[in-house]
Short mmCIF file of C-alpha atoms in Angstrom, two decimals:
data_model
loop_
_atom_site.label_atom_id
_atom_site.label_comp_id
_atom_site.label_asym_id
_atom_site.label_seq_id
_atom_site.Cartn_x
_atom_site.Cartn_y
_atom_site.Cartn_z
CA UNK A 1 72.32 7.69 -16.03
CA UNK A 2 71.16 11.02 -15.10
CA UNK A 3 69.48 11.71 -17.60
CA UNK A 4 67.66 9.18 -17.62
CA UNK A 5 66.27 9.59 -14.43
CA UNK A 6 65.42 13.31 -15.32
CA UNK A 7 63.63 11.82 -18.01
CA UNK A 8 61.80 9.27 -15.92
CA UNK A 9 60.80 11.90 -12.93
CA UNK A 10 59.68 14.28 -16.23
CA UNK A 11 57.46 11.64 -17.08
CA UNK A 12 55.74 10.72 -13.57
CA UNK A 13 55.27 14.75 -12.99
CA UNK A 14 53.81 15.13 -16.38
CA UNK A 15 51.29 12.13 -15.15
CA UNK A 16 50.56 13.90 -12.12
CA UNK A 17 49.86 17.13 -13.04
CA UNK A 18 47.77 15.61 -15.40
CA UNK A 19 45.89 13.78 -12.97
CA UNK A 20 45.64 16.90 -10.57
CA UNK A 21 43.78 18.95 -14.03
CA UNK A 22 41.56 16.08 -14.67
CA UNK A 23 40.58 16.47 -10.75
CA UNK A 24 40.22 20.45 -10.97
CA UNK A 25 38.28 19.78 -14.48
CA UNK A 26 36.20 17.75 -12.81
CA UNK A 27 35.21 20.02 -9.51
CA UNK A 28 34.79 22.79 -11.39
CA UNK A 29 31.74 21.05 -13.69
CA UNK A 30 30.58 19.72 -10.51
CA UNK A 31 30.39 23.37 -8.87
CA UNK A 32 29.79 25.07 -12.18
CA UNK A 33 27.82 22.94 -14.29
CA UNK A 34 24.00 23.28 -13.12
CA UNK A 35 22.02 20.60 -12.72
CA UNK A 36 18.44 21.23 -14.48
CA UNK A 37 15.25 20.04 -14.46
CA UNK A 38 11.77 20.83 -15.91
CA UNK A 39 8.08 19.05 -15.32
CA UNK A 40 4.79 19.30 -16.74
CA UNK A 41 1.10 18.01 -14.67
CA UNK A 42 -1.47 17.58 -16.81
CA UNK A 43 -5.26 17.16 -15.45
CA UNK A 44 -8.45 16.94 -17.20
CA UNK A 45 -11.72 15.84 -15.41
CA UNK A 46 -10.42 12.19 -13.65
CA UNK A 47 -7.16 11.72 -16.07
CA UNK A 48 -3.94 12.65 -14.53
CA UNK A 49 -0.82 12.37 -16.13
CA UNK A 50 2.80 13.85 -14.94
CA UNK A 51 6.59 14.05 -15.97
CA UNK A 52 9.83 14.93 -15.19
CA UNK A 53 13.94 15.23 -15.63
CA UNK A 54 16.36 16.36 -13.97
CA UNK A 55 20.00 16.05 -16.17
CA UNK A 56 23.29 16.97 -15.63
CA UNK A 57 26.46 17.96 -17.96
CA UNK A 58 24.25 18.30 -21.37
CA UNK A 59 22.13 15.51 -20.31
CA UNK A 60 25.22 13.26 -19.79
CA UNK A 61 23.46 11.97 -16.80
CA UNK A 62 19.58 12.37 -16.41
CA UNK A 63 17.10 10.74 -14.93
CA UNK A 64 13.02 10.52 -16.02
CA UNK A 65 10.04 9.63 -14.48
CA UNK A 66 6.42 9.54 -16.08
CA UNK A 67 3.42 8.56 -14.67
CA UNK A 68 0.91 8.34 -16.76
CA UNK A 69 -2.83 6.36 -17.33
CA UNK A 70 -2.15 4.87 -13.48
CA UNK A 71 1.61 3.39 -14.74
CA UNK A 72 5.02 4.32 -13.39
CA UNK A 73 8.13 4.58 -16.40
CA UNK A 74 11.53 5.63 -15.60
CA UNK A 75 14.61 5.81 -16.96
CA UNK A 76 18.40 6.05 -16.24
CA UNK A 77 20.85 7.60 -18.35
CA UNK A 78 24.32 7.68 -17.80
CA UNK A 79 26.90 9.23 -20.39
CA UNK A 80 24.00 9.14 -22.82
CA UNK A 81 23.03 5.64 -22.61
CA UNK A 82 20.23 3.87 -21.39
CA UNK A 83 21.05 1.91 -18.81
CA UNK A 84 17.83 0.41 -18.18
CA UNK A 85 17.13 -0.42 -21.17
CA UNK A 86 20.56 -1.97 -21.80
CA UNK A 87 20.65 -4.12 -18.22
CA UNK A 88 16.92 -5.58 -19.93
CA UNK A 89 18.68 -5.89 -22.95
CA UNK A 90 21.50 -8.28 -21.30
CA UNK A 91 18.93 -10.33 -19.55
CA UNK A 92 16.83 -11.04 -22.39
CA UNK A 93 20.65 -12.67 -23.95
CA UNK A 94 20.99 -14.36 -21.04
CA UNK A 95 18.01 -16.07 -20.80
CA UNK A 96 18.02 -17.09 -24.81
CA UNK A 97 21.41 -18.55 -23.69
CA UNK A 98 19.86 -20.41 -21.10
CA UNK A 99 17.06 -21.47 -23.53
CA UNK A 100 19.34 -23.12 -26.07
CA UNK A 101 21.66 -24.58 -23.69
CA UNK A 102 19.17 -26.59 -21.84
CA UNK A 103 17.32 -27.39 -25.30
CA UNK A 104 20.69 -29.05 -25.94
CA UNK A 105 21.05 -30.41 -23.21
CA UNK A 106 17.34 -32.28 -23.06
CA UNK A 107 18.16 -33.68 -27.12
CA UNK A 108 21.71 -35.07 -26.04
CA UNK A 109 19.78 -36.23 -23.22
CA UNK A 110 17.26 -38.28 -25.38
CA UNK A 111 19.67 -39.39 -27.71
CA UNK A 112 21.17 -40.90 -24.89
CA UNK A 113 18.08 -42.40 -23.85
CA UNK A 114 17.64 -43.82 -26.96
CA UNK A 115 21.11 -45.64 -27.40
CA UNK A 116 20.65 -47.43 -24.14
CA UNK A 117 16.74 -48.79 -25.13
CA UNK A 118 18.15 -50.73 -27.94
CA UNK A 119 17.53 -54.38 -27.58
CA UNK A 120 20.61 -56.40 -27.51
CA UNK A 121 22.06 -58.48 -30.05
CA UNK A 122 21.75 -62.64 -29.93
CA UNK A 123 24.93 -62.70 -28.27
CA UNK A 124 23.17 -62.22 -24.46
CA UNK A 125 19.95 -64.13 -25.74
CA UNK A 126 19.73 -67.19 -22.65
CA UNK A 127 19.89 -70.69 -24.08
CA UNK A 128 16.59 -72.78 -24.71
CA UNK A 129 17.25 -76.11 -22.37
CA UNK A 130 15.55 -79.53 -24.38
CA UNK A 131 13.17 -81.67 -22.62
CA UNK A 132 14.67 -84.27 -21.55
CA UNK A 133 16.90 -82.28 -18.99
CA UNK A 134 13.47 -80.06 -17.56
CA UNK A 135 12.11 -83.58 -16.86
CA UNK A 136 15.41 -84.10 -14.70
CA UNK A 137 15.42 -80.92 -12.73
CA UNK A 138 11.53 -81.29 -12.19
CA UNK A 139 12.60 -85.12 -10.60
CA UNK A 140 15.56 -83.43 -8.53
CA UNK A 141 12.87 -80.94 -7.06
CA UNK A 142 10.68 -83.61 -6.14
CA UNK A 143 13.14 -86.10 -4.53
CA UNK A 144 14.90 -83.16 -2.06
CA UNK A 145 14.16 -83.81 2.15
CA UNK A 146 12.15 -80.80 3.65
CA UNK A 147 15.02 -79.04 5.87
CA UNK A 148 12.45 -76.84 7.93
CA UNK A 149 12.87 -78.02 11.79
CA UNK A 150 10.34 -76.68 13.88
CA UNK A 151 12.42 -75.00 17.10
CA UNK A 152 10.28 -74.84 20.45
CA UNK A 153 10.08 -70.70 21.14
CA UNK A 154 11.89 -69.97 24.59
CA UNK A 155 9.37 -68.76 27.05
CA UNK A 156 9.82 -65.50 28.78
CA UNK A 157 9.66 -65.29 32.11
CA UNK A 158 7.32 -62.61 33.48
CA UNK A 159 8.76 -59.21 34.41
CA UNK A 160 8.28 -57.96 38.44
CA UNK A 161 8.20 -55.07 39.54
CA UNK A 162 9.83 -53.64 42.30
CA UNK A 163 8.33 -50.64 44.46
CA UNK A 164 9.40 -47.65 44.62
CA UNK A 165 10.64 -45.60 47.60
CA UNK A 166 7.78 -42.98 47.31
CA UNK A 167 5.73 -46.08 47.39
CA UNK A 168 6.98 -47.89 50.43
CA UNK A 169 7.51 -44.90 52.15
CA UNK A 170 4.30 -43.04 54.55
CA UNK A 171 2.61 -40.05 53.02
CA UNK A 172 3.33 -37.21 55.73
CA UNK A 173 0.03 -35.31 55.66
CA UNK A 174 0.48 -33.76 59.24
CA UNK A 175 4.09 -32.58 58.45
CA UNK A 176 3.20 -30.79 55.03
CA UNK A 177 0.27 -29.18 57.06
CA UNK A 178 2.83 -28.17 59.54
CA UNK A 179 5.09 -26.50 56.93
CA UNK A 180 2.88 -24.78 54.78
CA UNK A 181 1.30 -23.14 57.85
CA UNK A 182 4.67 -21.79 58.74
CA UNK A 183 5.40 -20.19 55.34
CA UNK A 184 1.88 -18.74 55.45
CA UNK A 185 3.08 -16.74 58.39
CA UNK A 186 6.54 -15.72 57.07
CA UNK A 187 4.48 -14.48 53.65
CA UNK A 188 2.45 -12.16 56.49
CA UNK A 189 5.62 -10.99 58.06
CA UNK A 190 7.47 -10.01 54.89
CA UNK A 191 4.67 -7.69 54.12
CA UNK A 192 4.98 -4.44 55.88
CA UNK A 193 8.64 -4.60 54.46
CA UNK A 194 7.29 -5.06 50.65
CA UNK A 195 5.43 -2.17 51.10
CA UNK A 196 7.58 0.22 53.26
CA UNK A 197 9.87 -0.30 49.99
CA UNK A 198 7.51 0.19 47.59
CA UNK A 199 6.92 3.95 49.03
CA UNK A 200 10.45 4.40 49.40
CA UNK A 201 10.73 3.48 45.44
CA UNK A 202 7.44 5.96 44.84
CA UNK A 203 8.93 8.89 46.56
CA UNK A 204 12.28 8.57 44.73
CA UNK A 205 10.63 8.39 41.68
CA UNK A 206 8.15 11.70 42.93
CA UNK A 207 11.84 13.49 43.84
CA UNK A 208 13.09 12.58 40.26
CA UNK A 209 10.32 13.96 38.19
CA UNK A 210 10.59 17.29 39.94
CA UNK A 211 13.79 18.20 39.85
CA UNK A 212 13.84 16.58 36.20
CA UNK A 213 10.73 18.97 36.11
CA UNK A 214 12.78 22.26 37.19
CA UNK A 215 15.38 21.72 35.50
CA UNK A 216 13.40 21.84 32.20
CA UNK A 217 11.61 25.06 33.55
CA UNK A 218 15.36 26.28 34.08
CA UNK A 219 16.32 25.47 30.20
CA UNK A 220 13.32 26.89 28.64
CA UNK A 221 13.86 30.07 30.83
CA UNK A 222 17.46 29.98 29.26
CA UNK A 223 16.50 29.89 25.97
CA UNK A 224 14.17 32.06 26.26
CA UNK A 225 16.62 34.47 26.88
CA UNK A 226 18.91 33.41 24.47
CA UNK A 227 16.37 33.91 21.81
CA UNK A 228 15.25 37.04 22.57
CA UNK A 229 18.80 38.46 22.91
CA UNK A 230 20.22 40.72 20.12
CA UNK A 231 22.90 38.42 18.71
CA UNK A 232 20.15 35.73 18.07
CA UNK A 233 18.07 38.40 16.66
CA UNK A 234 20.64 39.30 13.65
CA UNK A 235 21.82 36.21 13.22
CA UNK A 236 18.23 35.15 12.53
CA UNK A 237 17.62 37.91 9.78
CA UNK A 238 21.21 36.78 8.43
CA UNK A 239 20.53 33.06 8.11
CA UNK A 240 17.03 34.06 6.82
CA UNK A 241 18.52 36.63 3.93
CA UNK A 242 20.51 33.54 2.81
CA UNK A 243 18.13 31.00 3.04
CA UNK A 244 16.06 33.11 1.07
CA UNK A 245 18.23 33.76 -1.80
CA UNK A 246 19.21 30.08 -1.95
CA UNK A 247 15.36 29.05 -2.32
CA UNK A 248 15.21 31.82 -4.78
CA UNK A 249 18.04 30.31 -6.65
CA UNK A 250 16.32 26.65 -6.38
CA UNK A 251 13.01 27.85 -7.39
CA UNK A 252 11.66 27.12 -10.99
CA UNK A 253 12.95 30.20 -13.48
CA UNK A 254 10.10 29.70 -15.78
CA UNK A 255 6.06 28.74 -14.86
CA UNK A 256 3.98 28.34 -17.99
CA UNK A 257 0.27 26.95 -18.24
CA UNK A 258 -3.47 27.52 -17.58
CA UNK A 259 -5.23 26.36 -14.32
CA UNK A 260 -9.22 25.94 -13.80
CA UNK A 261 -10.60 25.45 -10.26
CA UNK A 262 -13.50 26.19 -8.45
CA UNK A 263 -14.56 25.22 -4.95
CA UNK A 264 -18.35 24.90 -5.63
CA UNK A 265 -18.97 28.05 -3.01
CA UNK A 266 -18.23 31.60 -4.56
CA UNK A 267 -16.65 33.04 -1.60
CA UNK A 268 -14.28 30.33 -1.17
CA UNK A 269 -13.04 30.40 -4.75
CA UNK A 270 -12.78 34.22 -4.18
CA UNK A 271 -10.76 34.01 -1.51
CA UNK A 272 -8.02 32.18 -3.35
CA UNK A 273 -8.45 34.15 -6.61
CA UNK A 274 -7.23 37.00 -3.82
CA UNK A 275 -4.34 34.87 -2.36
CA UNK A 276 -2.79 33.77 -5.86
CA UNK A 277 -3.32 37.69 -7.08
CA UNK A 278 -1.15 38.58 -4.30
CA UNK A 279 1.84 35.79 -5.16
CA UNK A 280 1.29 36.26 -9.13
CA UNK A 281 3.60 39.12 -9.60
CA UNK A 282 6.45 37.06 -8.38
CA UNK A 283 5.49 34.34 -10.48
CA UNK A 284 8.08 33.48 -13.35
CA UNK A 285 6.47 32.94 -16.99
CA UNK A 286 3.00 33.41 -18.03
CA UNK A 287 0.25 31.48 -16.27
CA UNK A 288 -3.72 31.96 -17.22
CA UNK A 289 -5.80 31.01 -14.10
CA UNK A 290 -9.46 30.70 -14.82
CA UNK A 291 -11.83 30.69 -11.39
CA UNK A 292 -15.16 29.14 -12.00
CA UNK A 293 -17.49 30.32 -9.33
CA UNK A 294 -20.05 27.55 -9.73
CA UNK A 295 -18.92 24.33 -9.76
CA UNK A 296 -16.08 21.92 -8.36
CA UNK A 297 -13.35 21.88 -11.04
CA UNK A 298 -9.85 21.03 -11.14
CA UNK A 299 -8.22 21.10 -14.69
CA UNK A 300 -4.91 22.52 -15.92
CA UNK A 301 -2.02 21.98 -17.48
CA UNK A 302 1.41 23.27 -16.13
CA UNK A 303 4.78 23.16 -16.96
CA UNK A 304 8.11 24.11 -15.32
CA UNK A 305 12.09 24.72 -15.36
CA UNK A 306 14.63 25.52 -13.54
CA UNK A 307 18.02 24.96 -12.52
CA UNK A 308 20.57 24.37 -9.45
CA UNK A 309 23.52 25.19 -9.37
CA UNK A 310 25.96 23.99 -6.38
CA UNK A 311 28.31 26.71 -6.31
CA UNK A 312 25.50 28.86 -5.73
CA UNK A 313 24.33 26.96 -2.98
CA UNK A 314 28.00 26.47 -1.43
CA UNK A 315 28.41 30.01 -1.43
CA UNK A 316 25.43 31.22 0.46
CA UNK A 317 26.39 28.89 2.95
CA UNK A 318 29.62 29.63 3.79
CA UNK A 319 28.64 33.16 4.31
CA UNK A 320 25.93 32.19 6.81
CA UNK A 321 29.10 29.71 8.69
CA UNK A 322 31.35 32.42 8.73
CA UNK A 323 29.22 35.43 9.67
CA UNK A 324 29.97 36.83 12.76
CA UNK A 325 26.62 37.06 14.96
CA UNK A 326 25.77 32.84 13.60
CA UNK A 327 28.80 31.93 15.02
CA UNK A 328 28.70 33.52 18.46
CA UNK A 329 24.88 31.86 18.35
CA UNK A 330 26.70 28.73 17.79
CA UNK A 331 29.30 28.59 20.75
CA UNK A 332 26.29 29.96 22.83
CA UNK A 333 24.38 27.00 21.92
CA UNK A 334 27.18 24.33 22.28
CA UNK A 335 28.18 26.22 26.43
CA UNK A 336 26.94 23.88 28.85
CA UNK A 337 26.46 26.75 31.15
CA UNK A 338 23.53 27.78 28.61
CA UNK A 339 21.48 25.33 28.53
#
């Protein structure tokens, strides 16, 4: 008996520690395993076309989207299958189903139709009467009393009517003048206290706004100070370090293409030759830029790559949580007595 429930607990320990490796297995791809993606614009006078993918696990899961000649395509792939493609596949069954079902349905339907228009057999044909007994009934017809009496209608008696109180009773003209005079001069009385509370509502509302008013003057003093202090200051360049490298890490890894513009005014198009000479030698890849210093043009044709990868991104920020100047920022932030 003991063994067998060594056996037993064996078993259920093998299944979880099985389960607890498939977990790990899994949160390690998800941390490890970068997701990638690549794109490509392509532009020549007014035709625009563009692309892209982002996939995940050896494009186990990836996602496209083309636009191209004014038209939107995508398409959804999920352990290498299209699933698009397949849900549009299982509707196009479904409705060749419902096609042959109802086609069946409209021939049983006529057949039935049919079956029932038959004419009957002689069996329910009526029976022919002889002569001699349609020259009795027409005699019968002939020799039968007229039944119809002709009743006198009752006469109805004409309806009076009887008056109404508002009728019978007087009008009142001289006691409605009488009370509408008097409510004219309660209206005038309640005035002065309509307006005394009006004021009284205005100047609350007056007293409100400025103390509202200096106690926002008091906050943005506060912060003030807060920012310009020198734990705000490194935690700043700290958050900014990391921020950095994780947009560094998101950033495409290669740029590849050639671009044509031109403004239409020289010193324009100069100026941005300057600003993209200045960003070019951080530029990944090779890309040919080609100013044209005369006319309006916007051609090229670029294309991208990249990749992201989580634990990357996890890590950067959990050293900007746990540094030591971002969290004193922090409980300075969440005080009440600082702001």
């Amino acid at each position: 008996m003991l063994h067998i429930l060594l056996s037993i607990l064996a078993v259920i320990g093998k299944l979880l520690l099985g389960i607890l490796g498939m977990i790990l297995l899994l949160l390690l791809l998800i941390l490890f395993v970068p997701v990638r993606y690549r794109g490509r614009v392509r532009k020549q006078e007014k035709e625009l076309a563009a692309e892209g993918t982002v996939s995940w696990l050896f494009r186990g899961f990836s996602v496209q989207v083309a636009w191209e000649e004014k038209k939107l395509s995508y398409e959804l792939r999920i352990l290498w299958i299209p699933v698009l493609r397949l849900l549009e596949w299982i509707k196009k069954k479904k409705a060749e189903k419902k096609k042959h079902s109802v086609q069946r349905e409209e021939t049983a339907s006529l057949e039935n139709r049919k079956e029932e228009s038959e004419p009957e057999t002689e069996m329910n044909l009526p029976e022919e009467k002889s002569e001699s007994e349609e020259e009795k009934d027409l005699l019968e017809e002939k020799s039968e009393p007229e039944t119809e009496m002709n009743l006198p209608e009752e006469e109805t008696e004409p309806e009076t009517k009887t008056p109404s109180p508002e009728e019978v009773l007087p009008s009142g003209e001289n006691g409605k003048k009488k009370t509408g005079f008097t409510n004219r001069i309660k209206r005038l009385g309640q005035v002065p206290g309509k307006v005394k509370r009006q004021l009284q509502a205005a100047l609350e509302k007056a007293k409100s706004v400025l103390t509202s008013a200096e106690q926002l003057k008091e906050k943005v003093d506060r912060g003030r100070k807060l920012l310009q202090s020198r734990t705000v200051r490194e935690a700043v360049t700290v958050a900014g370090n990391e921020l950095i490298a994780v947009l560094r890490h998101i950033l495409p890894r290669k740029l590849w293409g050639e671009v044509e513009y031109g403004t239409g005014d020289p010193g324009t198009t100069g100026e941005i030759l300057a600003a993209v000479a200045a960003v070019y030698p951080v530029l990944p890849g090779e890309l040919r830029i080609r100013p044209d210093f005369e006319e309006a043009v916007l051609n090229g044709d670029l294309s991208l790559k990249g990749r992201i990868r989580l634990a990357t991104v996890l890590f950067h920020g959990i050293r900007m949580i746990l540094n030591r100047q971002i969290r004193k920022v922090i409980k300075l932030v969440r005080r009440k007595e600082a702001w």
